[in-house]
Coordinates of C-alpha atoms in Angstrom, one line a residue:
Chain A
X27 CA 30.5 31.3 -11.0
X28 CA 30.9 29.4 -14.3
X29 CA 31.7 26.2 -12.5
X30 CA 28.5 26.6 -10.5
X31 CA 26.3 27.1 -13.5
X32 CA 27.9 24.2 -15.2
X33 CA 27.2 22.0 -12.2
X34 CA 23.5 23.1 -12.3
X35 CA 23.3 22.2 -16.0
X36 CA 25.0 18.9 -15.2
X37 CA 22.4 18.1 -12.6
X38 CA 19.6 19.0 -15.0
X39 CA 20.8 16.9 -17.8
X40 CA 21.8 13.9 -15.8
X41 CA 18.5 13.8 -13.9
X42 CA 16.6 13.7 -17.2
X43 CA 18.8 11.4 -19.2
X44 CA 21.6 9.5 -17.7
X45 CA 20.0 9.0 -14.3
X46 CA 16.4 9.0 -15.4
X47 CA 14.2 8.6 -12.3
X48 CA 12.1 5.7 -13.7
X49 CA 14.2 3.8 -16.2
X50 CA 17.6 4.0 -14.4
X51 CA 16.8 4.7 -10.8
X52 CA 13.5 2.9 -10.4
X53 CA 11.7 5.6 -8.5
X54 CA 8.0 5.8 -9.1
X55 CA 7.3 2.6 -10.9
X56 CA 3.8 2.3 -9.5
X57 CA 2.4 5.4 -11.3
X58 CA 4.6 4.5 -14.3
X59 CA 2.7 1.2 -14.7
X60 CA -0.6 2.4 -13.4
X61 CA -1.1 5.7 -15.3
X62 CA 0.6 5.0 -18.6
X63 CA -2.3 3.7 -20.6
X64 CA -3.0 6.9 -22.4
X65 CA -0.7 9.8 -23.5
X66 CA -3.0 12.5 -22.1
X67 CA -3.3 11.1 -18.6
X68 CA 0.5 10.3 -18.6
X69 CA 1.3 13.9 -19.5
X70 CA -1.1 15.1 -16.7
X71 CA 0.5 12.9 -14.2
X72 CA 4.0 13.9 -15.3
X73 CA 3.2 17.6 -14.9
X74 CA 1.7 17.1 -11.5
X75 CA 4.7 15.1 -10.3
X76 CA 7.2 17.6 -11.7
X77 CA 5.5 20.4 -9.9
X78 CA 5.2 18.6 -6.6
X79 CA 8.8 17.3 -6.8
X80 CA 10.2 20.8 -7.3
X81 CA 8.1 22.1 -4.5
X82 CA 8.9 19.2 -2.2
X83 CA 12.7 19.5 -2.9
X84 CA 12.6 23.1 -1.9
X85 CA 10.5 22.5 1.3
X86 CA 12.4 19.4 2.4
X87 CA 15.7 21.2 1.9
X88 CA 14.4 24.1 4.1
X89 CA 13.0 21.7 6.8
X90 CA 16.3 19.8 6.8
X91 CA 18.7 22.8 6.8
X92 CA 16.7 25.1 9.1
X93 CA 15.0 22.8 11.5
X94 CA 16.4 19.2 11.6
X95 CA 20.2 20.0 11.3
X96 CA 20.4 22.8 13.9
X97 CA 18.4 20.7 16.4
X98 CA 20.5 17.6 15.7
X99 CA 17.4 15.6 14.6
X100 CA 18.9 14.3 11.3
X101 CA 17.5 10.8 12.1
X102 CA 14.0 12.1 11.8
X103 CA 14.4 12.9 8.1
X104 CA 12.2 10.2 6.8
X105 CA 9.3 11.0 9.1
X106 CA 9.6 14.7 8.7
X107 CA 9.9 14.5 4.9
X108 CA 6.9 12.3 4.4
X109 CA 4.8 14.7 6.5
X110 CA 6.1 17.7 4.5
X111 CA 5.3 15.9 1.2
X112 CA 1.8 14.9 2.3
X113 CA 1.0 18.4 3.4
X114 CA 2.4 19.9 0.2
X115 CA 0.2 17.6 -1.9
X116 CA -2.8 18.6 0.2
X117 CA -2.1 22.3 -0.1
X118 CA -1.5 22.0 -3.9
X119 CA -4.8 20.2 -4.2
X120 CA -6.7 22.8 -2.3
X121 CA -5.0 25.7 -4.1
X122 CA -5.7 24.2 -7.5
X123 CA -9.3 23.5 -6.6
X124 CA -9.9 27.1 -5.7
X125 CA -7.8 29.0 -8.2
X126 CA -7.3 26.8 -11.3
X127 CA -10.3 24.5 -11.4
X128 CA -9.6 23.5 -15.0
X129 CA -6.2 22.1 -14.1
X130 CA -7.6 20.6 -10.9
X131 CA -10.1 18.7 -12.9
X132 CA -7.5 17.4 -15.4
X133 CA -5.2 16.3 -12.6
X134 CA -7.9 15.5 -10.0
X135 CA -7.4 11.8 -9.4
X136 CA -3.6 11.9 -9.7
X137 CA -2.9 14.4 -7.0
X138 CA -3.5 12.3 -3.9
X139 CA -1.6 9.5 -5.5
X140 CA 1.6 11.6 -5.6
X141 CA 2.1 11.4 -1.8
X142 CA 3.0 7.7 -2.1
X143 CA 5.1 8.2 -5.2
X144 CA 8.6 7.2 -4.2
X145 CA 10.1 9.6 -6.7
X146 CA 9.1 12.5 -4.5
X147 CA 10.4 11.2 -1.2
X148 CA 13.4 9.7 -3.1
X149 CA 14.5 13.0 -4.6
X150 CA 14.2 14.7 -1.2
X151 CA 16.4 12.1 0.4
X152 CA 18.9 12.0 -2.4
X153 CA 19.2 15.8 -2.2
X154 CA 20.2 15.6 1.4
X155 CA 22.5 12.6 0.8
X156 CA 24.4 14.5 -1.9
X157 CA 24.4 17.6 0.2
X158 CA 23.0 19.8 -2.5
X159 CA 22.4 23.5 -1.7
X160 CA 19.0 25.1 -2.2
X161 CA 19.2 25.8 -5.9
X162 CA 20.7 22.5 -6.8
X163 CA 18.0 20.7 -4.8
X164 CA 15.2 22.5 -6.6
X165 CA 16.8 21.9 -10.0
X166 CA 17.3 18.2 -9.2
X167 CA 13.7 18.0 -8.2
X168 CA 12.3 19.7 -11.2
X169 CA 14.6 17.8 -13.6
X170 CA 13.8 14.5 -12.0
X171 CA 10.1 15.4 -12.6
X172 CA 10.9 16.2 -16.2
X173 CA 12.7 12.9 -16.6
X174 CA 9.7 11.2 -15.1
X175 CA 7.4 12.9 -17.6
X176 CA 9.6 12.1 -20.5
X177 CA 9.7 8.4 -19.6
X178 CA 6.0 8.1 -18.8
X179 CA 4.9 9.9 -22.0
X180 CA 7.2 7.9 -24.2
X181 CA 6.1 4.7 -22.5
X182 CA 2.4 5.6 -22.8
X183 CA 2.8 5.9 -26.6
X184 CA 4.5 2.5 -26.8
X185 CA 1.9 0.9 -24.6
X186 CA -1.1 2.1 -26.6
X187 CA 0.2 -0.3 -29.3
X188 CA 1.5 -3.1 -27.0
X189 CA -1.9 -3.5 -25.5
X190 CA -3.4 -4.3 -28.9
X191 CA -0.6 -6.7 -29.8
X192 CA -1.2 -10.4 -30.0
X193 CA 1.0 -12.2 -27.4
X194 CA 1.0 -15.5 -25.5
X195 CA -1.7 -15.7 -22.9
X196 CA 0.6 -15.9 -19.9
X197 CA 2.3 -12.7 -21.1
X198 CA -0.9 -10.6 -21.4
X199 CA -1.2 -7.6 -19.2
X200 CA 1.7 -6.7 -16.9
X201 CA 4.4 -9.1 -18.1
X202 CA 4.5 -7.8 -21.7
X203 CA 4.2 -4.2 -20.4
X204 CA 7.3 -4.8 -18.2
X205 CA 9.2 -6.3 -21.1
X206 CA 8.3 -3.3 -23.2
X207 CA 9.6 -1.1 -20.3
X208 CA 12.8 -3.1 -20.3
X209 CA 13.3 -2.3 -24.0
X210 CA 12.8 1.4 -23.2
X211 CA 15.3 1.2 -20.4
X212 CA 17.7 -0.4 -22.8
X213 CA 17.3 2.6 -25.1
X214 CA 18.1 4.9 -22.2
X215 CA 21.2 2.9 -21.4
X216 CA 22.6 4.6 -24.5
X217 CA 22.8 7.9 -22.6
X218 CA 25.0 6.3 -19.9
X219 CA 28.1 7.0 -22.0
X220 CA 27.3 10.7 -21.8
X221 CA 29.8 12.5 -19.6
X222 CA 28.3 15.6 -18.1
X223 CA 30.0 18.3 -16.0
Chain B
X14 CA -6.1 -23.2 10.3
X15 CA -6.5 -19.6 9.4
X16 CA -2.7 -19.4 9.3
X17 CA -2.6 -21.9 6.5
X18 CA -5.1 -19.9 4.4
X19 CA -3.3 -16.6 5.1
X20 CA 0.1 -18.1 4.1
X21 CA -1.5 -19.5 0.9
X22 CA -2.8 -16.1 0.1
X23 CA 0.5 -14.3 0.9
X24 CA 2.5 -16.8 -1.2
X25 CA 0.2 -17.4 -4.1
X26 CA -3.2 -16.0 -4.6
X27 CA -2.5 -12.6 -3.1
X28 CA 1.3 -12.5 -3.4
X29 CA 2.1 -8.8 -3.0
X30 CA 4.5 -8.7 -5.9
X31 CA 3.5 -11.4 -8.3
X32 CA -0.3 -11.2 -8.0
X33 CA -1.0 -7.7 -6.7
X34 CA 2.0 -5.9 -8.3
X35 CA 2.7 -3.8 -5.3
X36 CA 6.0 -2.3 -4.3
X37 CA 7.7 -2.8 -7.6
X38 CA 10.3 0.0 -7.2
X39 CA 12.3 -2.0 -4.6
X40 CA 11.7 -5.3 -6.4
X41 CA 13.3 -3.9 -9.6
X42 CA 16.0 -1.8 -8.0
X43 CA 17.7 -3.9 -5.4
X44 CA 17.4 -7.5 -6.7
X45 CA 21.0 -7.8 -7.9
X46 CA 22.3 -10.2 -5.2
X47 CA 20.9 -12.7 -2.8
X48 CA 22.2 -10.7 0.2
X49 CA 20.3 -7.6 -1.0
X50 CA 17.1 -9.6 -1.6
X51 CA 17.1 -11.4 1.8
X52 CA 18.0 -8.2 3.6
X53 CA 15.3 -6.1 2.0
X54 CA 12.7 -8.9 2.4
X55 CA 13.4 -9.3 6.1
X56 CA 13.3 -5.5 6.7
X57 CA 10.0 -5.2 5.0
X58 CA 8.6 -8.2 6.8
X59 CA 9.6 -6.8 10.2
X60 CA 8.1 -3.4 9.3
X61 CA 4.9 -5.0 8.0
X62 CA 4.4 -7.1 11.2
X63 CA 5.1 -4.1 13.5
X64 CA 3.0 -1.6 11.7
X65 CA 0.2 -4.1 11.2
X66 CA 0.1 -4.8 15.0
X67 CA 0.2 -1.2 16.0
X68 CA -2.3 0.0 13.5
X69 CA -4.6 -2.9 14.4
X70 CA -4.3 -2.1 18.1
X71 CA -5.1 1.6 17.4
X72 CA -7.8 1.0 14.8
X73 CA -10.7 2.1 17.1
X74 CA -8.8 5.2 18.3
X75 CA -7.7 6.7 14.9
X76 CA -10.5 8.8 13.4
X77 CA -11.2 7.6 9.9
X78 CA -10.8 11.0 8.2
X79 CA -7.1 11.2 9.1
X80 CA -6.3 7.5 9.1
X81 CA -4.0 7.5 6.1
X82 CA -1.9 10.2 7.5
X83 CA -1.7 8.4 10.9
X84 CA -0.8 5.1 9.2
X85 CA 2.0 6.8 7.2
X86 CA 3.5 8.3 10.4
X87 CA 3.4 5.0 12.2
X88 CA 5.0 3.2 9.2
X89 CA 7.6 6.0 8.9
X90 CA 8.5 5.5 12.6
X91 CA 9.2 1.8 12.2
X92 CA 11.1 2.4 9.0
X93 CA 13.4 4.9 10.7
X94 CA 14.0 2.3 13.5
X95 CA 14.9 -0.4 11.0
X96 CA 17.0 2.0 9.0
X97 CA 19.1 3.1 12.0
X98 CA 19.5 -0.6 13.2
X99 CA 20.8 -1.6 9.7
X100 CA 23.2 1.3 9.7
X101 CA 24.5 0.3 13.1
X102 CA 24.7 -3.5 12.8
X103 CA 24.8 -4.3 9.0
X104 CA 26.5 -1.2 7.4
X105 CA 27.3 -3.1 4.2
X106 CA 23.6 -4.0 3.7
X107 CA 22.6 -0.4 4.5
X108 CA 25.1 0.8 2.0
X109 CA 24.0 -1.4 -0.9
X110 CA 20.3 -0.9 -0.3
X111 CA 20.8 2.8 0.1
X112 CA 17.8 5.1 -0.2
X113 CA 15.5 2.1 -0.8
X114 CA 15.3 1.5 3.0
X115 CA 13.8 4.9 3.9
X116 CA 11.6 4.5 0.7
X117 CA 9.8 1.5 2.4
X118 CA 7.6 4.3 3.9
X119 CA 6.0 4.8 0.5
X120 CA 6.0 1.0 -0.4
X121 CA 2.4 0.3 -1.3
X122 CA 2.6 -3.1 0.3
X123 CA 2.9 -1.8 3.9
X124 CA 0.2 0.9 3.5
X125 CA -2.0 -1.4 1.5
X126 CA -2.0 -4.1 4.2
X127 CA -2.7 -1.4 6.9
X128 CA -5.7 -0.1 5.0
X129 CA -7.0 -3.5 3.6
X130 CA -6.3 -5.7 6.6
X131 CA -5.0 -4.3 9.9
X132 CA -7.6 -1.5 10.1
X133 CA -10.4 -4.2 10.1
X134 CA -8.9 -7.2 12.0
X135 CA -7.6 -8.1 15.4
X136 CA -4.0 -7.7 16.6
X137 CA -3.0 -11.4 16.3
X138 CA -4.6 -11.9 12.8
X139 CA -2.9 -8.7 11.6
X140 CA 0.5 -9.9 12.9
X141 CA 0.0 -13.2 11.0
X142 CA -1.1 -11.3 7.9
X143 CA 2.1 -9.1 8.1
X144 CA 4.2 -12.2 8.4
X145 CA 2.6 -14.0 5.5
X146 CA 2.6 -11.1 3.1
X147 CA 6.2 -10.4 4.1
X148 CA 7.1 -14.0 3.3
X149 CA 5.4 -13.7 -0.1
X150 CA 7.4 -10.5 -0.8
X151 CA 10.7 -12.1 0.3
X152 CA 10.1 -15.2 -1.8
X153 CA 9.4 -13.0 -4.9
X154 CA 12.5 -10.9 -4.2
X155 CA 14.7 -14.0 -3.8
X156 CA 13.5 -15.6 -7.1
X157 CA 14.3 -12.3 -8.9
X158 CA 17.7 -12.1 -7.2
X159 CA 18.7 -15.7 -8.0
X160 CA 17.8 -15.3 -11.7
X161 CA 19.4 -11.8 -12.1
X162 CA 22.6 -12.7 -10.2
X163 CA 23.1 -15.9 -12.1
X164 CA 22.6 -14.4 -15.5
X165 CA 24.2 -11.1 -14.8
X166 CA 27.1 -11.8 -12.6
X167 CA 27.3 -15.6 -13.0
X168 CA 27.3 -16.2 -9.2
X169 CA 24.9 -17.5 -6.5
X170 CA 24.6 -16.1 -3.1
X171 CA 26.6 -12.9 -3.7
X172 CA 27.3 -11.0 -0.5
X173 CA 26.5 -14.0 1.7
X174 CA 28.3 -17.1 0.7
X175 CA 32.0 -17.8 -0.1
X176 CA 33.2 -14.7 1.9
X177 CA 30.9 -12.3 0.0
X178 CA 32.1 -13.3 -3.4
X179 CA 29.3 -15.8 -4.0
X180 CA 29.7 -19.2 -5.7
X181 CA 30.7 -18.8 -9.3
X182 CA 28.5 -20.9 -11.6
X183 CA 29.1 -19.2 -15.0
X184 CA 32.8 -18.5 -15.7
X185 CA 33.9 -14.9 -15.8
X186 CA 33.4 -13.1 -19.1
X187 CA 30.3 -14.9 -20.1
X188 CA 27.5 -13.4 -17.9
X189 CA 25.4 -10.6 -19.5
X190 CA 26.0 -7.5 -17.5
X191 CA 22.7 -6.1 -18.7
X192 CA 20.8 -8.5 -16.3
X193 CA 22.1 -6.7 -13.2
X194 CA 21.4 -3.3 -14.8
X195 CA 18.0 -1.7 -14.9
X196 CA 17.0 -3.4 -18.2
X197 CA 17.5 -6.8 -16.6
X198 CA 15.1 -5.9 -13.7
X199 CA 12.2 -5.1 -16.1
X200 CA 12.9 -8.1 -18.3
X201 CA 13.3 -10.6 -15.4
X202 CA 10.2 -9.4 -13.6
X203 CA 8.2 -9.6 -16.8
X204 CA 9.2 -13.2 -17.3
X205 CA 8.7 -14.2 -13.7
X206 CA 5.2 -12.8 -13.6
X207 CA 4.4 -14.5 -16.9
X208 CA 5.6 -17.8 -15.4
X209 CA 3.5 -17.1 -12.3
X210 CA 0.4 -16.4 -14.4
X211 CA 1.0 -19.5 -16.4
X212 CA 1.2 -21.6 -13.2
X213 CA -1.9 -20.1 -11.6
X214 CA -4.1 -20.5 -14.6
X215 CA -2.9 -24.2 -15.0
X216 CA -3.7 -24.8 -11.3
X217 CA -7.1 -23.2 -11.7
X218 CA -7.9 -25.3 -14.8
X219 CA -6.8 -28.5 -13.0
X220 CA -9.1 -27.7 -10.1
X221 CA -12.0 -27.0 -12.4
X222 CA -11.5 -30.3 -14.2
X223 CA -11.4 -32.1 -10.8
X224 CA -14.6 -30.5 -9.8
X225 CA -16.2 -31.8 -13.0

């Protein structure tokens, strides 16, 4: 039992730090670039993504283990997962609209964007590839989301200053933002020496 | 003549990576060797052409309320086909691209072209558009690959030339490992886009001067 708990903790820490979804694995760069102009919106996006990733990990695990594998339809994973994710996002959107309108308003525009966030489909596919069980899949999804939130919030605070900086004309806009992201990725390389589990 | 214009758009003015900044995940993640870049570029080009053709052919049948869901299913179908083909015929490529092949489903370039072009234009024009955008994407990938591989591993054409080893240009021990690591992806793309912006503004200024 101890070994199992340890492996869960290992998944949690490595998904946040050593294998950070954005800065090491490059999942979800589009929202990372698009929604990191302000800390508030970055935090909102991060929370929404974390929630959907945990939910999607659980649902995709269930679909894979209970439907696709018994029927020998493993090759339909990509199609099945993207449909599951799209419907989860839709359901979450409707649920929040009815029951937590305040949160819905705060996240509003980000919710539909999450369907095409490769972090969500990515985590579902990686869970299957690594043959995680249900609990490990959910932890990996939630931790991946937390790592995403950490990176995007950190980066938003860097970017608020970078945008005001005086830099050569050709570098204005995306190039300097990418270079700033590169420096942040370099900082995260420091975690790669960490041995977990 | 339309082909020329579309190719110009795909390569320069509307280059999916350098001008529109779409599909950056794969651009940053897999551009560590020429083999990876060409393989990914070709896969995306094939998927773009196929999905553009089918979506354009079905554009009058698909109800507009559910069009995005329909597009995603069509794209996912083609991605699965390409994924299985790669696993069967080019297992080394499938191995090194890993999860980024199935992730083409959520690559904004493919869905973006479906929504912006294929849903409004005829089948032939959509096929040409898919080809041109695919070429633009591949060119951007290859540029990234060549720079990162040269600086990071010191070779050219890794996975393809010289029995998969690549041609060594910088002697061993000198290349900066960081360039083939995540950091290098961000830095290289930043510099490549900066260079691209510099070139396009210079070209525009020249044109304006000529007009005067």
